[in-house]
Amino acid sequence: MDEKELKNIANLAKLNIEEAEVSSMLSDFSRIVQYVDEIKNLDTSSVGDDEIYEQIFYELRKDLAENGLKRDDLAKIAPLYENGYVVVPKVIET
Amino acid sequence: MKDLIFLTYSEIKTKLNDGSLKSKDLVSAYIKRIETVDSKVKAFLEINKDHILKQAEESDTRRKSGKLLSEFDGIPIGIKDNICITGEITSCSSKILENFRSPYDASVIQKLKDKGFVLFPRLNMDEFAMGSSTENSAFQTTRNPFDTNRIPGGSSGGSAAVVAGSMLPISLGSDTGGSIRQPAALCGIWGLKPTYGRISRYGLIAYASSLDQIGPFSNDLQGISDLLEIISGLDHKDQTTAKVNPFEANSVSSVEWKGKKIGIMKAEEFNFSTDVNKRYTDILKELESKGAILVPLDFSLLKYAIPVYYLIATAECSSNLSRFDGIRYGLRKEGSGKLDDLYSESRTQGFGPEVKRRILLGTFSLSSGYYDAYYGKAQKARVLIRKQYAEFFKSVDIIFQPTSPTTAFKVGEKTKDPIQMYQADILTTSVNLAGVPAISCPAGVDSTGLPIGLQITSSHFDETKLLSFAKSVSELDICKITLPNEIT
């Protein structure tokens, strides 16, 4: 893990890393990656891909319309709300 | 009469139902206790006294008019700040949700309201349930009522501390890698992580969806059993809830130790503190003297549990927390006016350091080139851990381990070393990976008076057996703990 790679991951995660933080974050992150690298020593060849996705219990919902939350209730928690719409900041990018 | 705040959950239930105690008197006593000691413990992010007292008064009115909602009507309960309650702020102890008021009730909250419980919301926690000490809250560090220089455990530290500090008899928390059992152990109370799928997660703000489970804390075991019966069950709003026979609190009864096969681990492999090791050994000796058969188990996979846990949990958190983008609710920082800036400024300023660290690790393990080596490998390792537990339960009735390798550490002692902090969960994370249920039982105190916890684990959906063994543990003198009267 180097600085360029860390910044790329941060960009994918939509997080900014200040220049002053890079060194300590890189150090922590490298140690954590080194720590989780331990699993590479575990033989998992006996586990098939199908087994990973096995779920024991499922109660799948029927695809039926139900009463959801009321628009007025949701409006109360929206940052900006006008005339029945949630207002988001204007973004025009070319 | 015993001071109201020092009553056990069972005593409270009995007194409310025989008419010798009013909910308002009880709730007033707790509020007074909170006002006296919570400036030291810092378990609550907020107390809405008027609203809480109104709930208690309404319960007393129902009782007077013979229209009780249940035998639990009027019992107070604390709620972790990641479980949604209509109209209340649910911040996950994060700046990004600092002003978010939930427009709906979590399924567990609806069930508690239907029974007439008096809800005390907003118990402090590690931000988005990420931590083992409640030092990661964006707002305050909760302290251990046994020694306020020490942490209460995490992430449900507030939920554990209110019970240990006699500010409430019961509370709800959530457990992703040990976040109920570890704080229960460090605070000397009962804490249950039920089988994955036993309790609906609808309305629990997600950290790692395949691991998270809501569960109860209590100052006695009956509180754990009652709450499990009340809040569990199939929920069409959460497709991971299970179609199984419901748990019934009255199915729990003490077990006869003679002939029971108890799975144990070799303590020296996991760096238990001297006091924890001695207490674990002493308990096992006592059980052996009562006729239990101790069966050493090979926990060799346990050393992989924390790496596997962190890879899976962080991958899920990087996905779950992507919804906090500054657009729909919560903190918004507009930056330069570009969309990417709005996202990244809001998230950078809204999330704390541990949350960012875990999002980064999760994004890394899911990213192209690393997926197979990390996330894919961790998923396969998880299958092996699940299979290992299934093998264990072919040869033993139950598994006994310490809950935490040490007693409560000092505030600030591990904050600079994330690896050391993660290792506080070494004995609990494998249980979440396997999806089995486990409870932390009080197990006496160390040489300095700090609580020790005993973790009991059973097979999937066998909470009746789990709590029956726990009931027998509660009857052992060696495990008794007295909660502190004075908080200093």
XYZ file of C-alpha atoms in Angstrom:
582
model
C 0.000 0.000 0.000
C 1.447 3.361 -0.995
C 0.191 6.943 -0.937
C -1.174 6.817 -4.470
C -3.106 3.637 -3.775
C -4.511 4.990 -0.501
C -5.734 8.133 -2.262
C -7.327 6.053 -4.992
C -9.224 3.967 -2.407
C -10.306 7.168 -0.615
C -11.534 8.573 -3.908
C -13.604 5.436 -4.549
C -15.051 5.730 -1.032
C -15.815 9.441 -1.533
C -13.611 10.495 1.370
C -10.959 13.193 1.378
C -7.634 12.655 3.045
C -5.783 15.761 4.154
C -2.060 15.820 3.353
C -1.310 15.978 7.078
C -3.249 12.755 7.653
C -1.703 10.702 4.850
C 1.323 9.461 6.721
C -0.490 8.237 9.867
C -3.404 6.828 7.878
C -1.034 4.968 5.584
C 0.778 3.542 8.579
C -2.455 2.397 10.298
C -3.887 1.071 7.073
C -0.752 -0.866 6.169
C -0.682 -2.470 9.623
C -4.361 -3.457 9.340
C -3.824 -4.934 5.867
C -0.790 -6.825 7.163
C -2.920 -8.114 10.045
C -5.794 -9.322 7.841
C -3.232 -10.865 5.469
C -3.113 -13.695 8.014
C -6.106 -15.267 6.314
C -3.930 -16.026 3.298
C -2.392 -18.793 5.435
C -5.752 -20.519 5.825
C -6.543 -23.306 3.364
C -10.050 -22.642 2.062
C -9.842 -24.901 -0.980
C -12.520 -27.211 0.450
C -15.129 -24.428 0.307
C -17.042 -24.103 -2.922
C -18.391 -20.791 -4.180
C -21.966 -22.036 -3.771
C -21.500 -22.559 -0.057
C -20.734 -18.895 0.477
C -24.115 -17.856 -0.777
C -26.111 -20.448 1.109
C -28.628 -18.771 3.328
C -30.324 -20.825 5.955
C -33.611 -19.021 6.239
C -35.444 -16.642 3.987
C -38.856 -15.055 4.212
C -38.979 -13.322 0.867
C -41.518 -10.564 0.695
C -44.297 -10.856 -1.813
C -44.144 -8.098 -4.382
C -47.267 -6.330 -3.203
C -47.950 -2.645 -2.808
C -48.189 -1.543 0.810
C -48.695 1.736 2.552
C -45.271 3.289 2.989
C -44.173 6.335 4.878
C -46.225 9.478 4.377
C -44.697 12.150 2.193
C -45.344 14.832 4.837
C -43.480 12.814 7.469
C -40.503 12.405 5.185
C -40.565 16.100 4.318
C -39.916 16.882 7.974
C -36.487 15.239 7.857
C -35.415 16.414 4.394
C -32.818 19.194 4.433
C -34.888 21.294 2.020
C -38.436 20.649 0.890
C -40.636 22.748 -1.364
C -43.957 22.132 -3.110
C -43.857 18.395 -2.548
C -40.267 17.918 -3.665
C -36.979 17.389 -1.856
C -34.695 20.178 -3.037
C -31.076 19.224 -3.653
C -28.202 21.559 -4.483
C -27.971 22.601 -8.110
C -25.181 20.707 -9.837
C -24.270 21.351 -13.432
C -21.164 19.642 -14.665
C -19.864 19.559 -18.169
C -37.923 -0.771 51.265
C -34.922 -1.270 48.938
C -34.153 1.891 46.981
C -36.167 1.669 43.748
C -33.160 2.064 41.484
C -31.472 -1.006 42.977
C -34.417 -3.323 42.294
C -33.781 -6.115 39.834
C -35.814 -6.336 36.649
C -37.803 -9.250 38.155
C -38.558 -7.322 41.358
C -39.765 -4.359 39.285
C -42.050 -6.553 37.181
C -43.522 -8.184 40.284
C -44.077 -4.903 42.139
C -45.691 -3.158 39.180
C -48.069 -6.068 38.717
C -48.996 -6.505 42.398
C -49.759 -2.795 42.627
C -47.061 -1.940 45.176
C -45.153 0.233 42.690
C -46.238 2.905 40.227
C -44.389 3.340 36.956
C -44.168 7.105 37.495
C -42.484 6.675 40.899
C -40.009 4.186 39.425
C -39.259 6.306 36.363
C -38.875 9.438 38.532
C -36.344 7.570 40.700
C -34.357 6.583 37.617
C -34.432 10.126 36.239
C -33.131 11.399 39.576
C -30.376 8.775 39.492
C -29.487 9.760 35.928
C -29.338 13.430 36.918
C -27.052 12.509 39.817
C -24.592 10.129 38.179
C -24.738 10.461 34.392
C -22.496 13.518 34.370
C -19.799 11.006 35.409
C -20.892 7.999 33.327
C -22.081 9.860 30.190
C -24.312 7.048 28.974
C -27.122 9.273 27.657
C -26.837 11.578 24.663
C -30.163 13.146 25.578
C -32.936 12.810 28.172
C -36.404 14.070 27.325
C -37.738 14.022 30.890
C -41.258 15.234 30.110
C -41.851 12.697 27.350
C -40.515 9.839 29.479
C -42.664 10.787 32.477
C -45.716 11.096 30.215
C -45.234 7.494 29.045
C -45.064 6.355 32.705
C -48.188 8.326 33.640
C -50.082 6.824 30.716
C -49.051 3.361 31.888
C -50.271 4.072 35.440
C -53.593 5.314 34.013
C -53.979 2.127 31.989
C -53.224 0.055 35.082
C -55.765 1.976 37.179
C -58.483 1.498 34.575
C -57.701 -2.212 34.055
C -56.565 -1.682 30.475
C -52.976 -2.844 30.769
C -51.227 -3.575 27.489
C -49.240 -6.447 29.027
C -47.532 -7.632 32.214
C -44.594 -5.439 31.114
C -46.612 -2.215 31.016
C -44.682 0.584 32.720
C -41.242 -1.082 32.783
C -38.509 1.371 31.703
C -35.990 0.378 29.020
C -33.002 2.157 27.449
C -32.480 2.232 23.675
C -29.156 2.411 21.818
C -28.873 5.393 19.505
C -28.910 3.264 16.334
C -32.460 1.911 16.767
C -35.090 4.110 15.156
C -37.986 5.587 17.162
C -40.586 7.766 15.444
C -39.899 11.448 16.019
C -36.714 10.883 18.001
C -33.191 11.712 16.888
C -31.285 8.560 15.930
C -27.719 9.700 15.358
C -25.618 6.521 15.691
C -23.411 8.872 17.749
C -22.265 10.389 14.455
C -22.105 13.976 13.266
C -23.448 12.919 9.902
C -26.801 12.001 11.513
C -26.649 14.534 14.337
C -30.062 16.012 13.519
C -31.776 13.031 11.887
C -35.228 12.344 13.334
C -36.634 8.976 12.393
C -40.000 9.005 10.595
C -40.705 5.397 11.636
C -40.308 2.824 14.423
C -37.919 -0.113 14.229
C -39.833 -3.390 14.473
C -38.420 -4.036 17.947
C -39.573 -0.580 19.077
C -43.085 -1.215 17.781
C -43.149 -4.438 19.798
C -42.003 -2.657 22.965
C -44.598 0.090 22.484
C -47.324 -2.525 21.975
C -46.445 -3.987 25.393
C -46.372 -0.599 27.177
C -42.658 -0.289 27.980
C -41.428 3.206 28.896
C -38.702 4.062 26.367
C -35.531 5.942 27.363
C -33.855 6.705 24.006
C -30.449 7.838 22.954
C -27.860 5.712 24.694
C -24.321 6.547 23.619
C -22.360 4.166 21.410
C -19.294 3.899 19.214
C -20.071 5.768 15.997
C -22.124 3.506 13.703
C -21.423 0.671 16.188
C -17.748 0.564 15.225
C -15.601 0.111 18.290
C -14.922 -1.803 21.475
C -14.775 0.985 24.048
C -17.410 3.705 23.268
C -14.512 6.116 22.751
C -15.466 6.460 19.067
C -18.690 8.372 19.746
C -18.616 11.782 18.043
C -20.135 13.335 21.168
C -18.748 11.843 24.395
C -16.895 8.889 25.915
C -19.017 6.704 28.168
C -17.363 5.519 31.389
C -17.564 2.245 33.285
C -19.730 2.629 36.427
C -17.341 0.323 38.342
C -14.465 2.750 37.670
C -15.070 5.903 35.663
C -11.412 6.025 34.605
C -12.138 2.952 32.516
C -14.135 2.191 29.397
C -17.464 0.329 29.566
C -16.726 -1.733 26.443
C -18.365 -1.116 23.107
C -20.010 -0.461 20.850
C -23.119 -0.645 23.081
C -21.251 0.962 25.991
C -24.118 3.325 26.844
C -26.625 0.457 26.948
C -24.389 -1.521 29.322
C -23.424 1.428 31.515
C -27.021 2.513 32.241
C -27.807 -0.940 33.617
C -24.525 -1.304 35.536
C -24.939 2.231 36.902
C -28.491 1.432 38.101
C -29.947 4.111 35.827
C -32.275 1.525 34.212
C -32.944 -2.211 34.766
C -32.831 -3.243 31.077
C -31.783 -1.865 27.699
C -31.353 -2.767 24.050
C -28.073 -2.788 22.142
C -26.760 -4.277 18.915
C -23.991 -6.820 18.414
C -21.941 -7.122 15.207
C -18.696 -8.590 16.571
C -19.330 -8.642 20.313
C -20.882 -5.234 20.903
C -23.406 -6.534 23.438
C -21.437 -9.324 25.117
C -18.122 -7.499 25.620
C -19.652 -4.397 27.320
C -21.959 -6.665 29.360
C -18.870 -8.533 30.581
C -16.898 -5.388 31.394
C -19.896 -3.877 33.221
C -20.881 -6.977 35.230
C -24.357 -7.528 33.747
C -26.212 -9.896 31.406
C -26.047 -9.358 27.632
C -27.371 -11.596 24.847
C -26.493 -11.802 21.140
C -29.358 -13.931 19.768
C -29.118 -16.252 16.757
C -28.805 -14.267 13.522
C -32.335 -14.096 12.123
C -34.095 -14.410 15.492
C -34.816 -10.668 15.746
C -35.797 -8.240 13.012
C -33.159 -5.681 12.043
C -35.761 -3.414 10.424
C -35.065 0.044 11.846
C -31.598 -0.825 13.141
C -29.245 1.480 11.235
C -27.022 -1.016 9.449
C -23.307 -1.471 10.050
C -22.703 -4.997 8.661
C -25.987 -6.564 7.645
C -24.947 -10.224 7.713
C -23.599 -9.901 11.261
C -25.707 -7.268 13.077
C -28.263 -8.437 15.597
C -30.260 -6.499 18.182
C -30.205 -7.921 21.709
C -30.978 -7.166 25.369
C -28.994 -6.161 28.457
C -30.419 -6.729 31.936
C -29.515 -6.690 35.608
C -30.993 -10.188 35.915
C -31.465 -13.144 33.607
C -35.270 -12.954 33.590
C -35.009 -9.580 31.828
C -32.999 -11.218 29.042
C -35.530 -14.050 28.609
C -38.568 -11.767 28.657
C -37.091 -9.285 26.193
C -35.986 -12.034 23.826
C -39.518 -13.445 23.732
C -41.008 -9.984 23.143
C -38.709 -8.646 20.414
C -38.025 -11.826 18.409
C -40.017 -13.338 15.560
C -40.522 -13.429 11.819
C -40.883 -9.970 10.288
C -41.854 -9.462 6.666
C -39.956 -6.162 6.753
C -36.680 -8.064 7.271
C -36.208 -10.983 4.922
C -33.352 -12.370 7.019
C -35.635 -13.112 9.969
C -36.138 -16.833 10.363
C -39.149 -19.119 10.208
C -38.530 -20.999 13.438
C -40.480 -21.835 16.563
C -40.773 -18.728 18.703
C -38.670 -18.498 21.847
C -40.705 -18.756 25.068
C -39.306 -17.253 28.249
C -41.041 -19.840 30.409
C -39.135 -22.626 28.597
C -35.974 -21.639 30.494
C -35.156 -23.730 33.553
C -31.948 -24.635 35.398
C -29.972 -27.611 34.125
C -28.502 -30.458 36.141
C -24.710 -30.195 35.655
C -24.114 -33.917 36.066
C -23.239 -35.499 32.720
C -23.432 -32.290 30.714
C -20.682 -31.948 28.133
C -19.178 -28.465 28.224
C -16.863 -27.419 25.390
C -13.897 -25.429 26.657
C -10.810 -23.817 25.146
C -7.157 -23.796 26.071
C -6.858 -20.427 27.753
C -3.089 -20.005 27.317
C -3.460 -19.643 23.547
C -5.376 -16.391 23.774
C -3.488 -14.138 26.198
C -6.137 -13.994 28.876
C -5.180 -11.799 31.797
C -4.153 -13.679 34.922
C -7.388 -12.819 36.722
C -9.618 -13.786 33.796
C -7.710 -17.044 33.352
C -7.993 -17.879 37.053
C -11.704 -17.138 37.195
C -12.395 -19.215 34.067
C -10.369 -22.104 35.495
C -12.092 -21.863 38.888
C -15.566 -21.896 37.316
C -14.670 -24.922 35.211
C -13.315 -26.724 38.296
C -16.538 -26.036 40.157
C -18.657 -27.329 37.277
C -16.480 -30.432 37.064
C -17.001 -31.014 40.778
C -20.747 -30.889 40.129
C -20.447 -33.648 37.539
C -20.056 -31.712 34.285
C -17.745 -33.243 31.680
C -15.232 -30.770 30.254
C -14.420 -31.336 26.585
C -11.410 -29.379 25.195
C -12.186 -28.042 21.717
C -9.804 -27.125 18.929
C -10.335 -23.399 18.444
C -7.464 -23.139 15.972
C -9.660 -21.251 13.503
C -10.335 -18.584 16.113
C -7.109 -16.754 15.266
C -8.583 -16.036 11.835
C -11.893 -14.785 13.218
C -10.851 -11.153 13.704
C -9.239 -10.743 10.253
C -12.252 -12.467 8.653
C -14.631 -10.350 10.696
C -12.917 -7.086 9.767
C -12.819 -7.924 6.074
C -16.496 -8.902 5.908
C -17.814 -6.244 8.294
C -15.890 -3.423 6.637
C -16.916 -4.538 3.137
C -20.552 -4.440 4.233
C -20.106 -1.120 6.032
C -18.500 0.528 3.000
C -21.623 -0.440 1.081
C -24.172 0.356 3.820
C -22.656 3.728 4.665
C -22.548 4.827 1.038
C -26.145 6.013 1.543
C -24.842 8.822 3.755
C -23.930 11.144 0.935
C -25.084 14.587 2.053
C -28.020 14.651 -0.332
C -31.098 13.151 1.302
C -30.673 13.718 5.027
C -28.010 14.386 7.598
C -24.983 16.616 7.292
C -24.481 18.424 3.979
C -21.298 20.262 2.992
C -21.555 21.668 -0.501
C -17.858 22.253 -1.199
C -17.095 23.722 -4.607
C -20.571 23.043 -5.987
C -19.577 19.895 -7.831
C -21.431 16.696 -7.007
C -18.317 14.692 -6.071
C -17.224 17.484 -3.761
C -20.605 17.547 -2.058
C -20.393 13.797 -1.436
C -16.821 13.744 -0.237
C -16.983 16.950 1.846
C -20.153 15.766 3.616
C -18.721 12.322 4.302
C -15.267 13.564 5.283
C -16.659 16.033 7.804
C -19.517 13.820 8.959
C -17.692 10.551 9.703
C -15.159 10.084 12.495
C -11.691 8.503 12.092
C -12.629 4.872 12.910
C -15.608 4.918 10.540
C -13.410 6.305 7.764
C -10.759 3.687 8.487
C -13.298 0.875 8.169
C -14.915 2.314 5.029
C -11.450 2.492 3.458
C -10.610 -1.101 4.408
C -13.970 -2.281 3.058
C -13.565 -0.359 -0.189
C -10.059 -1.784 -0.521
C -11.131 -5.418 -0.004
C -13.968 -5.041 -2.504
C -11.909 -3.249 -5.116
C -10.727 -4.735 -8.372
C -7.565 -6.786 -7.934
C -8.059 -7.406 -4.227
C -11.579 -8.892 -4.082
C -10.557 -12.562 -4.427
C -7.587 -12.308 -2.087
C -9.466 -10.543 0.697
C -13.271 -10.418 0.583
C -13.699 -13.691 -1.349
C -11.175 -15.470 0.852
C -12.813 -14.122 4.021
C -16.208 -15.418 2.887
C -14.753 -18.899 2.435
C -13.056 -18.706 5.810
C -16.402 -17.739 7.316
C -17.923 -20.933 5.938
C -15.163 -22.931 7.659
C -15.864 -21.169 10.962
C -19.587 -21.930 10.638
C -18.778 -25.581 9.940
C -16.427 -25.714 12.909
C -19.206 -24.612 15.268
C -21.542 -27.219 13.750
C -18.886 -29.873 14.449
C -18.459 -28.630 18.039
C -22.139 -29.059 18.802
C -22.038 -32.681 17.657
C -19.810 -33.481 20.640
C -20.797 -30.970 23.355
C -24.010 -29.553 24.823
C -22.705 -26.034 25.226
C -19.474 -23.979 24.990
C -18.028 -21.929 27.862
C -15.352 -19.265 27.270
C -14.398 -15.979 28.874
C -16.218 -13.130 27.088
C -13.239 -10.768 27.044
C -9.540 -11.606 27.490
C -9.179 -8.768 30.025
C -11.307 -6.678 32.365
C -12.126 -3.034 31.483
C -9.089 -1.097 30.272
C -8.402 2.580 30.916
C -9.855 5.330 28.744
C -7.290 6.171 26.059
C -5.195 3.051 26.685
C -5.794 1.486 23.260
C -7.050 4.335 21.100
C -3.741 4.801 19.281
C -3.467 1.158 18.271
C -6.381 -0.117 16.154
C -5.058 -3.701 16.075
C -4.856 -3.880 19.869
C -8.391 -2.478 20.081
C -9.716 -4.996 17.544
C -8.243 -7.842 19.598
C -10.561 -6.946 22.493
C -13.187 -8.847 20.458
C -11.151 -12.020 19.896
C -13.563 -14.261 21.789
C -16.803 -12.839 20.442
C -16.424 -12.241 16.690
C -16.458 -15.916 15.641
C -19.933 -16.238 17.164
C -21.275 -13.538 14.814
C -19.535 -15.115 11.833
C -21.181 -18.449 12.660
C -24.550 -16.804 13.426
C -25.000 -18.794 16.634
C -26.386 -17.264 19.860
C -24.221 -16.386 22.873
C -24.718 -14.692 26.205
C -22.280 -12.981 28.545
C -22.983 -13.862 32.169
C -21.541 -12.012 35.166
C -18.697 -14.140 36.534
C -17.358 -12.369 39.608
C -14.694 -9.675 39.785
C -10.909 -9.475 39.445
C -8.436 -8.553 42.180
C -9.241 -4.839 41.710
C -13.020 -5.280 41.778
C -13.620 -5.074 38.015
C -16.203 -7.447 36.515
C -15.366 -10.586 34.550
C -17.758 -12.125 32.006
C -18.398 -15.738 31.055
C -19.562 -16.316 27.478
C -21.878 -19.259 26.836
C -22.584 -20.325 23.254
C -25.176 -22.789 21.948
C -26.224 -23.991 18.513
C -28.472 -22.048 16.115
C -31.882 -21.128 17.539
C -31.287 -23.053 20.761
C -31.699 -20.045 23.030
C -33.744 -22.160 25.433
C -30.726 -24.356 26.134
C -28.420 -21.318 26.188
C -30.476 -19.456 28.778
C -31.104 -22.603 30.824
C -27.344 -23.043 31.244
C -27.072 -19.323 31.986
C -29.712 -19.721 34.697
C -27.624 -22.421 36.343
C -24.561 -20.172 36.112
C -26.547 -17.402 37.838
C -26.992 -19.756 40.787
C -23.213 -20.201 41.295
C -21.823 -18.077 44.158
C -18.509 -17.706 42.295
C -20.320 -15.740 39.557
C -22.235 -13.235 41.691
C -21.547 -9.523 41.157
C -22.921 -6.569 43.120
C -23.455 -3.424 41.050
C -21.868 -0.253 42.451
C -23.997 2.067 44.629
C -21.686 5.041 44.377
C -20.231 6.153 41.063
C -16.845 7.821 41.476
